[in-house]
Coordinates of C-alpha atoms in Angstrom, one line a residue:
Chain A
M29 CA -84.6 -201.9 -13.5
I30 CA -83.3 -204.7 -11.9
L31 CA -84.3 -208.1 -13.5
S32 CA -85.2 -211.2 -10.8
R33 CA -82.8 -214.3 -11.5
E34 CA -85.5 -215.8 -13.2
W35 CA -85.8 -213.8 -16.3
V36 CA -81.6 -213.1 -16.2
Q37 CA -81.3 -217.2 -15.9
R38 CA -84.7 -216.8 -19.5
L39 CA -82.6 -214.3 -21.3
G40 CA -79.3 -216.0 -20.5
F41 CA -80.7 -219.4 -21.6
A42 CA -81.9 -217.4 -24.9
F43 CA -78.8 -215.7 -25.4
L44 CA -77.2 -219.1 -25.5
T45 CA -79.6 -221.0 -27.8
L46 CA -79.7 -217.9 -30.8
V47 CA -75.7 -218.2 -30.3
T48 CA -75.8 -221.8 -31.2
V49 CA -78.3 -221.7 -33.5
M50 CA -76.0 -219.1 -35.7
V51 CA -73.3 -221.5 -35.1
V52 CA -75.0 -224.9 -36.7
L53 CA -77.2 -222.9 -39.5
P54 CA -74.4 -221.4 -41.7
I55 CA -73.3 -225.3 -41.5
V56 CA -76.4 -226.8 -43.0
L57 CA -76.6 -223.5 -45.4
V58 CA -73.7 -224.5 -46.4
V59 CA -74.0 -228.4 -46.9
G60 CA -77.3 -227.4 -48.8
Y61 CA -76.1 -224.8 -50.8
I62 CA -73.5 -227.1 -52.3
V63 CA -75.6 -230.3 -52.8
M64 CA -78.3 -228.0 -54.7
Q65 CA -75.2 -226.1 -57.1
G66 CA -73.8 -229.4 -57.7
A67 CA -76.6 -231.7 -57.8
P68 CA -77.2 -231.0 -61.6
A69 CA -74.2 -232.0 -63.0
L70 CA -73.3 -235.1 -61.1
T71 CA -73.9 -237.7 -63.7
W72 CA -72.3 -240.3 -64.9
E73 CA -70.4 -239.1 -67.0
F74 CA -68.8 -236.3 -65.0
L75 CA -67.9 -239.3 -62.2
T76 CA -66.6 -241.9 -65.3
Q77 CA -64.5 -239.8 -67.4
M78 CA -61.2 -237.7 -68.2
P79 CA -61.4 -234.0 -67.6
R80 CA -61.8 -231.9 -71.0
G81 CA -60.8 -229.4 -72.8
G82 CA -58.4 -228.1 -70.1
M83 CA -60.7 -229.1 -67.3
R84 CA -63.7 -227.5 -68.4
E85 CA -65.8 -230.4 -69.3
G86 CA -65.8 -233.9 -68.5
G87 CA -65.2 -235.7 -65.9
L88 CA -63.1 -236.0 -62.6
L89 CA -62.7 -239.8 -63.2
P90 CA -59.1 -239.5 -62.0
A91 CA -58.8 -236.9 -59.6
I92 CA -61.6 -239.7 -57.5
V93 CA -59.0 -242.2 -58.6
G94 CA -56.2 -240.0 -56.8
T95 CA -57.4 -240.1 -53.6
L96 CA -59.5 -243.3 -53.8
W97 CA -55.5 -244.6 -54.4
L98 CA -54.0 -241.7 -51.4
T99 CA -56.6 -242.7 -48.9
A100 CA -55.6 -246.3 -49.4
G101 CA -52.4 -245.5 -49.1
T102 CA -52.8 -243.8 -45.7
A103 CA -54.7 -246.5 -44.1
V104 CA -52.0 -248.7 -44.8
F105 CA -49.4 -247.0 -43.2
A106 CA -51.2 -245.4 -40.5
V107 CA -53.6 -248.0 -39.1
P108 CA -51.2 -250.3 -38.3
V109 CA -48.6 -247.7 -36.7
G110 CA -51.3 -246.4 -34.9
V111 CA -53.0 -248.7 -33.7
A112 CA -49.6 -250.9 -32.5
M113 CA -49.2 -247.2 -30.1
A114 CA -52.5 -246.9 -28.9
V115 CA -52.5 -250.6 -27.5
Y116 CA -48.8 -249.3 -26.3
L117 CA -50.1 -246.8 -24.5
A118 CA -53.3 -248.5 -23.4
E119 CA -51.8 -252.5 -22.0
Y120 CA -48.2 -251.4 -21.9
A121 CA -47.4 -247.7 -21.1
S122 CA -46.6 -247.4 -17.0
D123 CA -46.9 -243.1 -15.9
N124 CA -43.6 -242.3 -16.5
L125 CA -41.6 -239.3 -17.9
F126 CA -41.4 -241.5 -21.5
T127 CA -44.9 -241.8 -20.9
R128 CA -45.6 -238.3 -20.4
L129 CA -43.3 -237.3 -23.8
V130 CA -45.2 -240.2 -25.5
R131 CA -48.2 -237.7 -25.0
L132 CA -46.9 -234.8 -25.5
S133 CA -45.8 -235.8 -28.6
I134 CA -49.1 -237.0 -30.5
I135 CA -50.4 -233.8 -29.0
N136 CA -47.7 -232.0 -30.5
L137 CA -48.6 -233.6 -33.7
A138 CA -51.8 -233.2 -33.5
G139 CA -51.3 -229.7 -33.6
I140 CA -48.4 -229.1 -37.2
P141 CA -50.2 -227.6 -39.6
S142 CA -51.0 -229.6 -42.4
V143 CA -48.7 -227.1 -45.0
V144 CA -45.9 -228.3 -43.0
Y145 CA -46.5 -231.8 -43.6
G146 CA -46.4 -230.8 -46.5
L147 CA -42.8 -229.2 -46.4
F148 CA -41.8 -232.0 -44.4
G149 CA -42.9 -235.0 -47.0
L150 CA -40.8 -232.8 -49.8
G151 CA -38.1 -232.7 -47.2
L152 CA -38.0 -236.2 -46.2
F153 CA -39.7 -238.3 -48.4
V154 CA -39.4 -236.6 -52.1
L155 CA -36.1 -235.3 -52.4
F156 CA -33.9 -237.5 -49.3
L157 CA -35.7 -240.6 -49.9
G158 CA -36.0 -240.3 -53.4
F159 CA -39.6 -241.0 -54.1
G160 CA -40.8 -238.3 -56.3
S161 CA -43.8 -236.4 -56.6
S162 CA -45.8 -240.1 -56.5
I163 CA -48.3 -241.8 -54.4
L164 CA -46.0 -243.2 -51.8
A165 CA -45.1 -240.3 -50.7
G166 CA -48.2 -238.0 -50.2
A167 CA -49.5 -241.2 -48.7
L168 CA -46.9 -241.3 -46.3
T169 CA -46.8 -237.7 -45.4
L170 CA -51.0 -238.3 -45.5
S171 CA -50.3 -241.1 -42.5
I172 CA -48.0 -239.4 -40.4
M173 CA -50.1 -236.4 -40.0
T174 CA -53.9 -239.1 -39.3
L175 CA -51.2 -240.7 -36.8
P176 CA -52.7 -238.1 -34.0
V177 CA -56.4 -239.2 -34.3
I178 CA -55.7 -242.9 -34.8
I179 CA -54.4 -243.0 -31.9
S180 CA -56.2 -241.3 -29.2
T181 CA -59.2 -242.5 -30.6
S182 CA -58.5 -246.4 -30.4
E183 CA -56.9 -245.9 -27.5
E184 CA -59.8 -244.7 -25.5
A185 CA -61.4 -247.8 -27.3
L186 CA -59.0 -249.5 -25.8
R187 CA -59.4 -248.5 -22.3
A188 CA -63.2 -248.6 -23.0
V189 CA -63.2 -252.7 -22.6
P190 CA -63.6 -253.6 -18.7
Q191 CA -60.2 -254.6 -16.5
S192 CA -62.3 -257.4 -15.1
F193 CA -62.2 -259.1 -19.3
R194 CA -58.4 -258.3 -18.9
T195 CA -58.2 -260.7 -15.3
V196 CA -60.5 -263.3 -16.4
S197 CA -57.9 -263.8 -19.4
I198 CA -55.2 -263.9 -16.9
S199 CA -56.8 -265.8 -14.8
L200 CA -57.4 -268.3 -17.2
G201 CA -53.7 -268.9 -18.1
G202 CA -53.8 -266.6 -21.1
T203 CA -50.0 -264.4 -21.1
K204 CA -50.4 -261.2 -21.7
W205 CA -50.6 -260.9 -25.3
Q206 CA -52.7 -263.6 -26.2
T207 CA -55.3 -261.5 -23.7
I208 CA -55.2 -258.1 -25.8
S209 CA -55.6 -259.8 -29.1
R210 CA -57.9 -262.5 -28.8
I211 CA -60.3 -260.4 -25.9
V212 CA -59.2 -256.3 -25.6
L213 CA -58.7 -256.3 -29.4
P214 CA -61.5 -257.5 -31.0
Q215 CA -63.5 -256.1 -28.1
A216 CA -62.2 -252.0 -29.1
L217 CA -62.7 -253.0 -32.7
P218 CA -65.3 -251.3 -33.9
G219 CA -64.1 -248.2 -31.5
I220 CA -60.9 -248.6 -33.2
L221 CA -62.3 -248.7 -36.9
T222 CA -65.0 -245.6 -35.9
G223 CA -61.0 -243.8 -35.1
V224 CA -59.7 -245.7 -38.2
I225 CA -62.4 -244.2 -40.5
L226 CA -62.6 -240.5 -38.8
G227 CA -58.5 -240.5 -39.4
L228 CA -58.4 -241.0 -43.1
E229 CA -61.5 -238.9 -43.7
R230 CA -59.3 -236.2 -42.4
A231 CA -56.5 -237.8 -44.9
A232 CA -59.3 -237.7 -47.8
G233 CA -59.9 -234.7 -48.0
E234 CA -56.2 -232.4 -47.4
T235 CA -54.9 -230.6 -49.6
A236 CA -51.7 -228.8 -47.7
P237 CA -50.2 -231.9 -47.3
I238 CA -50.5 -233.4 -51.0
L239 CA -49.3 -230.6 -52.2
F240 CA -45.7 -230.8 -53.3
T241 CA -45.9 -234.6 -52.7
V242 CA -48.0 -236.4 -55.4
A243 CA -50.3 -233.9 -56.3
A244 CA -50.7 -233.2 -60.3
F245 CA -52.2 -230.1 -61.6
F246 CA -53.9 -231.5 -64.7
L247 CA -52.9 -235.6 -65.6
P248 CA -55.9 -236.9 -67.2
R249 CA -54.3 -241.2 -67.1
L250 CA -55.1 -242.8 -63.7
P251 CA -51.9 -243.8 -61.9
R252 CA -50.6 -247.4 -62.3
S253 CA -48.8 -248.0 -59.3
V254 CA -47.6 -246.3 -56.4
F255 CA -44.6 -244.1 -57.5
D256 CA -46.8 -242.2 -60.0
Q257 CA -48.5 -238.5 -60.0
T258 CA -52.2 -238.4 -59.2
M259 CA -54.6 -236.2 -59.6
A260 CA -57.1 -235.7 -56.5
L261 CA -60.6 -233.9 -55.3
P262 CA -59.3 -231.7 -53.1
Y263 CA -55.8 -230.2 -54.9
H264 CA -58.2 -230.4 -58.0
L265 CA -61.0 -228.6 -57.1
F266 CA -58.6 -225.5 -55.7
V267 CA -57.1 -225.2 -58.9
I268 CA -60.5 -224.9 -60.8
S269 CA -61.6 -222.7 -58.2
T270 CA -58.7 -220.9 -58.2
Q271 CA -56.0 -221.0 -61.7
V272 CA -58.3 -222.1 -64.6
P273 CA -59.9 -219.2 -65.5
G274 CA -63.1 -219.4 -67.7
M275 CA -64.8 -222.5 -65.8
P276 CA -68.0 -223.1 -65.5
V277 CA -69.4 -222.9 -61.9
K278 CA -71.4 -225.8 -62.4
I279 CA -68.8 -228.4 -62.9
Q280 CA -66.9 -226.8 -59.6
Y281 CA -69.8 -227.2 -57.4
G282 CA -69.8 -230.4 -58.8
T283 CA -66.4 -231.9 -57.7
A284 CA -66.6 -229.7 -54.4
L285 CA -70.4 -231.5 -54.4
V286 CA -68.8 -234.8 -55.1
L287 CA -65.6 -234.1 -52.3
L288 CA -68.7 -233.4 -49.5
I289 CA -70.2 -236.3 -50.4
F290 CA -66.5 -238.9 -50.6
V291 CA -66.0 -237.6 -47.0
L292 CA -69.2 -236.9 -44.7
S293 CA -70.1 -240.4 -45.9
M294 CA -67.0 -241.9 -44.0
N295 CA -68.3 -240.0 -41.7
L296 CA -71.7 -241.0 -41.7
I297 CA -70.4 -244.7 -41.8
A298 CA -68.1 -243.4 -38.3
A299 CA -71.1 -242.3 -36.5
G300 CA -73.4 -245.0 -37.2
L301 CA -70.7 -247.3 -36.4
R302 CA -70.6 -246.3 -33.6
S303 CA -73.8 -246.0 -32.4
Y304 CA -74.7 -249.2 -33.9
Y305 CA -72.1 -251.0 -31.2
R306 CA -72.4 -248.4 -28.5
R307 CA -76.6 -250.0 -29.1
R308 CA -75.4 -253.7 -28.9
R309 CA -72.0 -253.4 -26.2
Q310 CA -73.0 -255.7 -23.1
W311 CA -70.4 -253.6 -21.2
Chain B
M8 CA -49.0 -284.1 -3.9
T9 CA -46.6 -280.5 -6.1
H10 CA -48.1 -279.3 -8.3
K11 CA -46.0 -277.3 -10.9
P12 CA -47.3 -274.6 -12.7
A13 CA -47.6 -275.6 -16.3
R14 CA -45.0 -274.1 -18.3
R15 CA -46.2 -271.2 -21.1
K16 CA -44.9 -271.3 -23.7
T17 CA -43.6 -268.7 -25.5
H18 CA -44.2 -267.9 -29.0
I19 CA -42.0 -266.2 -31.2
G20 CA -44.7 -264.1 -32.6
E21 CA -45.4 -262.9 -29.5
V22 CA -41.9 -262.3 -28.4
V23 CA -41.6 -260.1 -31.9
A24 CA -45.4 -258.0 -31.8
E25 CA -44.3 -257.2 -28.3
T26 CA -41.2 -256.1 -29.3
L27 CA -42.7 -253.8 -32.1
I28 CA -45.3 -252.6 -30.3
R29 CA -42.8 -251.3 -27.3
T30 CA -40.7 -249.3 -30.1
S31 CA -43.5 -248.1 -31.4
G32 CA -44.2 -246.2 -29.2
L33 CA -40.8 -244.2 -29.1
S34 CA -41.5 -243.5 -32.9
T35 CA -44.2 -240.9 -32.2
I36 CA -41.4 -238.7 -30.5
A37 CA -39.1 -240.0 -33.0
F38 CA -41.5 -238.4 -35.5
I39 CA -41.4 -235.2 -34.1
L40 CA -38.2 -235.0 -34.6
L41 CA -37.5 -235.8 -38.2
I42 CA -40.5 -233.0 -38.8
F43 CA -38.2 -231.1 -37.3
A44 CA -34.6 -232.1 -37.9
F45 CA -36.1 -232.3 -42.2
L46 CA -37.6 -228.9 -41.6
A47 CA -34.2 -227.6 -40.4
R48 CA -32.3 -229.5 -42.9
E49 CA -33.5 -227.6 -45.9
G50 CA -34.7 -224.5 -43.6
V51 CA -31.3 -223.7 -41.4
P52 CA -29.4 -222.1 -44.5
A53 CA -31.8 -219.4 -45.2
F54 CA -30.6 -217.8 -42.2
F55 CA -27.2 -217.9 -43.5
E56 CA -28.0 -216.5 -47.4
V57 CA -30.0 -214.0 -46.2
K58 CA -29.5 -210.7 -44.2
A59 CA -31.0 -210.5 -40.4
N60 CA -31.9 -207.2 -41.5
V61 CA -33.5 -208.7 -45.1
L62 CA -35.1 -211.6 -43.5
F63 CA -36.7 -209.4 -40.5
G64 CA -37.7 -206.6 -42.9
A65 CA -40.8 -205.5 -44.1
R66 CA -40.6 -206.3 -48.6
W67 CA -42.0 -209.8 -49.7
Y68 CA -40.2 -209.5 -53.2
P69 CA -38.8 -212.8 -53.7
T70 CA -38.1 -212.5 -57.3
E71 CA -35.5 -209.5 -56.0
G72 CA -34.4 -211.2 -53.3
F73 CA -36.3 -209.2 -50.2
F74 CA -37.4 -211.8 -48.0
G75 CA -39.0 -210.0 -45.1
L76 CA -41.2 -212.7 -42.5
W77 CA -42.5 -209.2 -40.7
S78 CA -45.2 -208.9 -43.2
L79 CA -46.0 -212.6 -43.3
I80 CA -46.4 -213.2 -39.8
L81 CA -48.0 -209.7 -38.6
G82 CA -50.5 -211.5 -41.7
S83 CA -51.1 -214.4 -39.7
V84 CA -51.2 -212.8 -36.8
L85 CA -53.7 -211.0 -37.7
V86 CA -55.9 -213.2 -39.1
T87 CA -55.7 -215.5 -36.3
V88 CA -56.5 -212.7 -33.7
G89 CA -59.2 -211.7 -36.1
A90 CA -60.8 -214.8 -35.8
A91 CA -60.1 -216.1 -32.3
V92 CA -62.4 -213.1 -31.3
L93 CA -64.9 -214.3 -32.9
A94 CA -64.1 -218.0 -32.1
V95 CA -63.3 -217.6 -28.5
P96 CA -66.8 -216.9 -27.6
T97 CA -69.1 -217.9 -29.8
G98 CA -67.6 -221.5 -29.3
L99 CA -67.6 -221.2 -25.4
L100 CA -71.3 -220.3 -25.5
A101 CA -71.7 -222.9 -28.1
A102 CA -70.1 -225.3 -25.8
V103 CA -71.9 -224.4 -22.5
F104 CA -75.0 -224.8 -24.4
V105 CA -74.6 -228.2 -25.0
A106 CA -72.6 -229.3 -22.1
E107 CA -75.0 -227.4 -19.3
V108 CA -78.3 -226.2 -20.9
S109 CA -80.1 -227.7 -24.2
P110 CA -82.3 -230.6 -23.9
R111 CA -81.3 -234.0 -25.4
W112 CA -82.9 -234.3 -28.7
L113 CA -81.3 -231.1 -29.4
R114 CA -78.0 -231.6 -28.3
E115 CA -78.0 -235.3 -30.8
I116 CA -78.9 -233.0 -33.8
V117 CA -76.3 -230.4 -32.5
K118 CA -73.5 -232.7 -31.4
P119 CA -73.4 -234.2 -35.5
M120 CA -73.8 -231.1 -36.8
I121 CA -70.3 -229.6 -35.5
E122 CA -68.5 -232.9 -36.3
V123 CA -70.2 -232.4 -39.8
L124 CA -68.5 -228.8 -39.5
A125 CA -65.1 -230.5 -38.8
G126 CA -65.2 -233.2 -41.5
I127 CA -65.3 -230.7 -44.6
P128 CA -62.6 -230.4 -46.1
S129 CA -60.3 -226.7 -46.0
V130 CA -60.9 -226.5 -49.4
V131 CA -64.1 -226.5 -49.6
L132 CA -64.7 -223.8 -47.4
G133 CA -62.5 -221.7 -49.3
F134 CA -63.7 -222.3 -52.3
L135 CA -67.3 -221.3 -50.3
G136 CA -65.8 -218.1 -49.2
M137 CA -64.2 -216.8 -52.5
L138 CA -67.6 -217.1 -54.4
M139 CA -70.6 -216.3 -51.6
L140 CA -68.5 -214.8 -48.9
S141 CA -66.2 -212.4 -50.1
P142 CA -69.0 -210.7 -52.7
L143 CA -71.2 -210.3 -49.4
V144 CA -68.4 -208.6 -47.7
R145 CA -67.3 -207.1 -50.5
Q146 CA -70.8 -205.1 -50.7
V147 CA -71.7 -204.6 -46.8
F148 CA -68.6 -202.8 -46.0
N149 CA -68.6 -201.1 -49.4
A150 CA -65.1 -202.4 -49.9
P151 CA -62.5 -202.7 -52.9
T152 CA -62.5 -206.0 -52.7
G153 CA -63.5 -209.3 -50.7
L154 CA -60.7 -210.8 -50.6
T155 CA -59.4 -209.8 -47.2
A156 CA -58.1 -210.7 -43.7
F157 CA -61.4 -210.2 -41.6
S158 CA -62.9 -212.3 -44.3
G159 CA -60.1 -215.2 -43.3
S160 CA -60.5 -214.5 -40.3
L161 CA -64.5 -215.3 -40.0
V162 CA -63.2 -218.7 -42.2
L163 CA -60.8 -219.2 -39.6
A164 CA -62.9 -218.9 -37.3
Y165 CA -65.3 -221.3 -38.4
M166 CA -63.2 -223.7 -38.6
A167 CA -61.9 -223.7 -35.4
L168 CA -65.2 -223.7 -33.5
P169 CA -65.3 -228.0 -34.0
T170 CA -62.5 -228.4 -32.3
I171 CA -63.3 -225.2 -28.7
I172 CA -66.9 -226.6 -28.8
S173 CA -66.0 -230.4 -28.9
V174 CA -63.1 -229.6 -26.1
A175 CA -64.7 -227.4 -23.9
E176 CA -67.6 -229.3 -24.0
D177 CA -65.5 -232.6 -23.0
A178 CA -64.1 -231.0 -20.7
L179 CA -67.6 -228.9 -18.7
D180 CA -69.0 -232.6 -18.7
S181 CA -66.4 -233.6 -16.6
V182 CA -67.2 -231.9 -13.9
P183 CA -68.8 -233.6 -11.2
R184 CA -72.2 -234.0 -10.7
A185 CA -72.3 -233.3 -7.0
Y186 CA -71.0 -229.5 -7.8
R187 CA -73.7 -229.0 -10.0
D188 CA -76.1 -230.4 -7.0
A189 CA -74.6 -228.3 -4.5
A190 CA -75.3 -225.3 -6.4
L191 CA -78.2 -226.1 -6.9
A192 CA -79.4 -227.0 -3.4
L193 CA -77.5 -224.0 -1.6
G194 CA -80.6 -222.1 -4.2
A195 CA -79.0 -221.0 -7.3
T196 CA -80.3 -220.6 -10.4
R197 CA -79.2 -222.7 -13.0
W198 CA -77.7 -219.7 -14.8
Q199 CA -75.6 -219.2 -11.6
T200 CA -74.8 -223.0 -11.0
I201 CA -73.1 -222.6 -14.9
W202 CA -71.3 -219.3 -14.6
R203 CA -70.1 -219.3 -10.9
V204 CA -69.7 -223.1 -10.5
T205 CA -69.2 -225.2 -14.0
V206 CA -67.1 -223.0 -15.6
P207 CA -64.7 -222.3 -13.0
A208 CA -64.2 -225.5 -12.6
A209 CA -63.2 -226.6 -16.1
R210 CA -61.8 -223.6 -16.5
S211 CA -58.0 -225.3 -17.4
G212 CA -59.9 -227.8 -20.2
I213 CA -61.3 -224.6 -21.5
L214 CA -58.1 -222.7 -21.7
T215 CA -57.5 -225.8 -23.8
A216 CA -60.6 -225.4 -25.9
M217 CA -59.1 -222.3 -26.9
M218 CA -55.8 -223.1 -27.2
L219 CA -56.2 -225.9 -29.5
G220 CA -58.9 -223.8 -31.4
I221 CA -56.3 -221.0 -31.8
G222 CA -53.3 -223.7 -33.0
R223 CA -55.9 -225.1 -35.4
A224 CA -56.2 -221.2 -36.9
I225 CA -52.6 -220.2 -37.0
G226 CA -51.8 -223.6 -39.1
E227 CA -54.5 -223.6 -41.6
T228 CA -53.7 -223.1 -45.4
M229 CA -56.0 -223.6 -48.5
A230 CA -59.1 -222.2 -46.7
V231 CA -57.1 -218.6 -46.0
M232 CA -55.1 -219.8 -49.1
M233 CA -57.7 -218.5 -50.7
V234 CA -59.7 -216.0 -48.6
T235 CA -57.8 -213.6 -47.9
G236 CA -56.5 -212.2 -50.9
N237 CA -52.5 -212.6 -50.6
A238 CA -50.5 -209.3 -50.9
A239 CA -47.6 -208.9 -48.8
R240 CA -48.0 -206.4 -46.8
I241 CA -47.7 -204.8 -43.5
P242 CA -51.2 -204.9 -41.7
L243 CA -50.6 -202.5 -38.8
T244 CA -53.7 -199.8 -39.9
L245 CA -56.9 -200.2 -38.2
D246 CA -57.9 -200.9 -42.2
S247 CA -56.1 -203.7 -41.9
F248 CA -59.2 -205.7 -41.4
M249 CA -60.3 -204.9 -44.8
R250 CA -57.1 -205.3 -46.4
P251 CA -55.8 -208.3 -48.4
V252 CA -52.8 -209.5 -45.9
R253 CA -50.6 -212.7 -47.1
T254 CA -49.9 -215.5 -44.3
M255 CA -47.0 -217.8 -43.4
T256 CA -48.7 -220.3 -44.7
A257 CA -51.1 -219.3 -47.4
T258 CA -46.9 -218.0 -48.3
I259 CA -45.5 -221.5 -48.5
A260 CA -48.3 -223.2 -50.3
A261 CA -48.9 -220.8 -53.3
E262 CA -44.7 -220.7 -53.7
M263 CA -43.4 -223.5 -53.0
G264 CA -44.6 -225.0 -56.5
E265 CA -42.5 -222.8 -58.1
V266 CA -39.6 -222.0 -56.5
A267 CA -35.8 -224.0 -57.8
Q268 CA -35.1 -227.0 -55.3
G269 CA -32.0 -225.3 -53.6
S270 CA -32.6 -221.8 -53.8
T271 CA -32.8 -219.3 -51.3
H272 CA -36.4 -218.1 -51.8
F273 CA -36.9 -222.2 -51.7
H274 CA -34.6 -222.2 -48.5
V275 CA -36.2 -219.5 -46.6
L276 CA -40.0 -221.0 -47.5
F277 CA -39.0 -224.0 -45.0
A278 CA -37.9 -221.0 -42.6
V279 CA -41.2 -220.1 -42.4
G280 CA -42.2 -223.7 -41.5
I281 CA -39.9 -223.4 -38.9
L282 CA -41.5 -220.9 -37.6
L283 CA -44.2 -221.9 -37.8
F284 CA -43.8 -225.1 -36.2
V285 CA -42.2 -223.8 -33.5
I286 CA -45.3 -221.2 -32.7
T287 CA -47.4 -224.0 -33.1
F288 CA -45.6 -226.1 -30.8
L289 CA -44.9 -223.3 -27.9
V290 CA -49.2 -223.0 -28.4
N291 CA -50.1 -226.9 -28.7
L292 CA -47.9 -227.3 -25.0
A293 CA -49.1 -224.3 -23.7
A294 CA -52.5 -226.5 -24.0
S295 CA -51.5 -229.8 -23.2
L296 CA -49.8 -228.3 -20.1
A297 CA -53.4 -227.5 -19.0
I298 CA -54.2 -230.2 -19.4
F299 CA -51.6 -232.0 -17.0
Q300 CA -52.3 -229.4 -15.1
Q301 CA -56.2 -230.8 -14.8
T302 CA -55.4 -233.6 -13.7
R303 CA -53.3 -233.2 -11.9
R304 CA -55.8 -231.3 -9.6
A305 CA -58.6 -234.3 -10.2
E306 CA -56.5 -236.8 -8.6
R307 CA -55.5 -234.3 -5.4
L308 CA -59.4 -234.2 -4.8
L309 CA -59.6 -237.4 -5.2
S310 CA -56.8 -238.6 -2.9

């Protein structure tokens, strides 16, 4: 039997819908299952106490604080450099071989496996520069890994600012730098912020780059300076799900849920910011 | 009467800022070189310390001096190929659905969900893979263990999907409206238009999406380490998908913490890092060449 074109289309669209549902449904299940299994573990003590009893009791405090330190440290290094590079690419770079090389290296930077960043951080920051296993080494490693995300989203935000804004500013006697710093950057700020948050989200959830640069297996105290080692949420989840026998499942799911909330709330903020400013934007 | 143009004051701050910005352009290239240099510094000695026939042998028993990379390379290839076979068609079909078929309201649900998937840390997916997926795999295939190459491919496929879908969807979106209108005006159905006009027009972007997705899969570490079982063996027989394997990334992550600095084992792990760096570099180079090709073609069309 030969199907009519309309039926082919109808069946085809149904098939595409089915595939998309197969992609999306497990995401809902995964998040939902972690929330259901992890929620009972979420108590005030779980968030504010040191782990005890071989990590089988107590809370997550040092891991949460460690991840906050690492995320903040990553922001300190990656945001200025990333935004500066985006300004360079969007406002200064002409289309020549050099710019192409820069773009090529950004694409390749984005593609380097996270564990290779870990090796690099170990080789350069921990050993060669002698920072040891420390928040400084970990945050620097994470920030280089985060740069491509920040650069590409910020560049996009800068390019979205209409050319006429620049023309007007220049024609009023503004210098190029005045135009960029007082007109273009403020207009692009929400877009840049979105990119920064997405980049930091990635940094907060990564395990492999911090394995050999900062993460401590078990360290029940809070870091005092950037030269301290620290526990971190993603590595802690790895440790308690593979390295500690007899670990209560409830604590494992609870840890997974805390990490997921941490990361996905950043995702939510970024998405909210984007849609809010897109609606408010005049141009 | 002649007007002299008002002299602009050059501010020190302005000069400094512009110089900083111009040099920052250099730094991405510098980072790539720096990464390669430090991998090489620690990794190249491995090629002198270990004989070539051992290095490319089959056995990986570091404690006894066997550093056969072959089983690790094939492990990575097996898991990645499995992931690509699962993720590429699925991702493309989903991208076509989102870009061409889906009603607007549904797109507004699917796209944020894909972003959520992209945001889930790999260690969380690895954790769930261990606890939920691997018992399932063990039961369904009646295998001795659920921690297999197949489980790894399945998890990796999911992790590669967001990249494939979003890049492919962008490529489909950037196909000019006129192409579709022309096809529809000639009497083609939407289905025919999609497969004979829109998808072929977006093919270089779709190729980029595939390459980037595969690049993502090769480099994935934590989830793979947690679900593949990590047995270093040459996976050449047909049942390899149902057995544990060990990938290059997992080997580095699992063993680097326990080796003595400067030992041969330490150097070999960095050598594995060099290998990964080169492989992903080539994959991404291929992906970005496809991007450049597309922009060139677009320029030709417009001029």
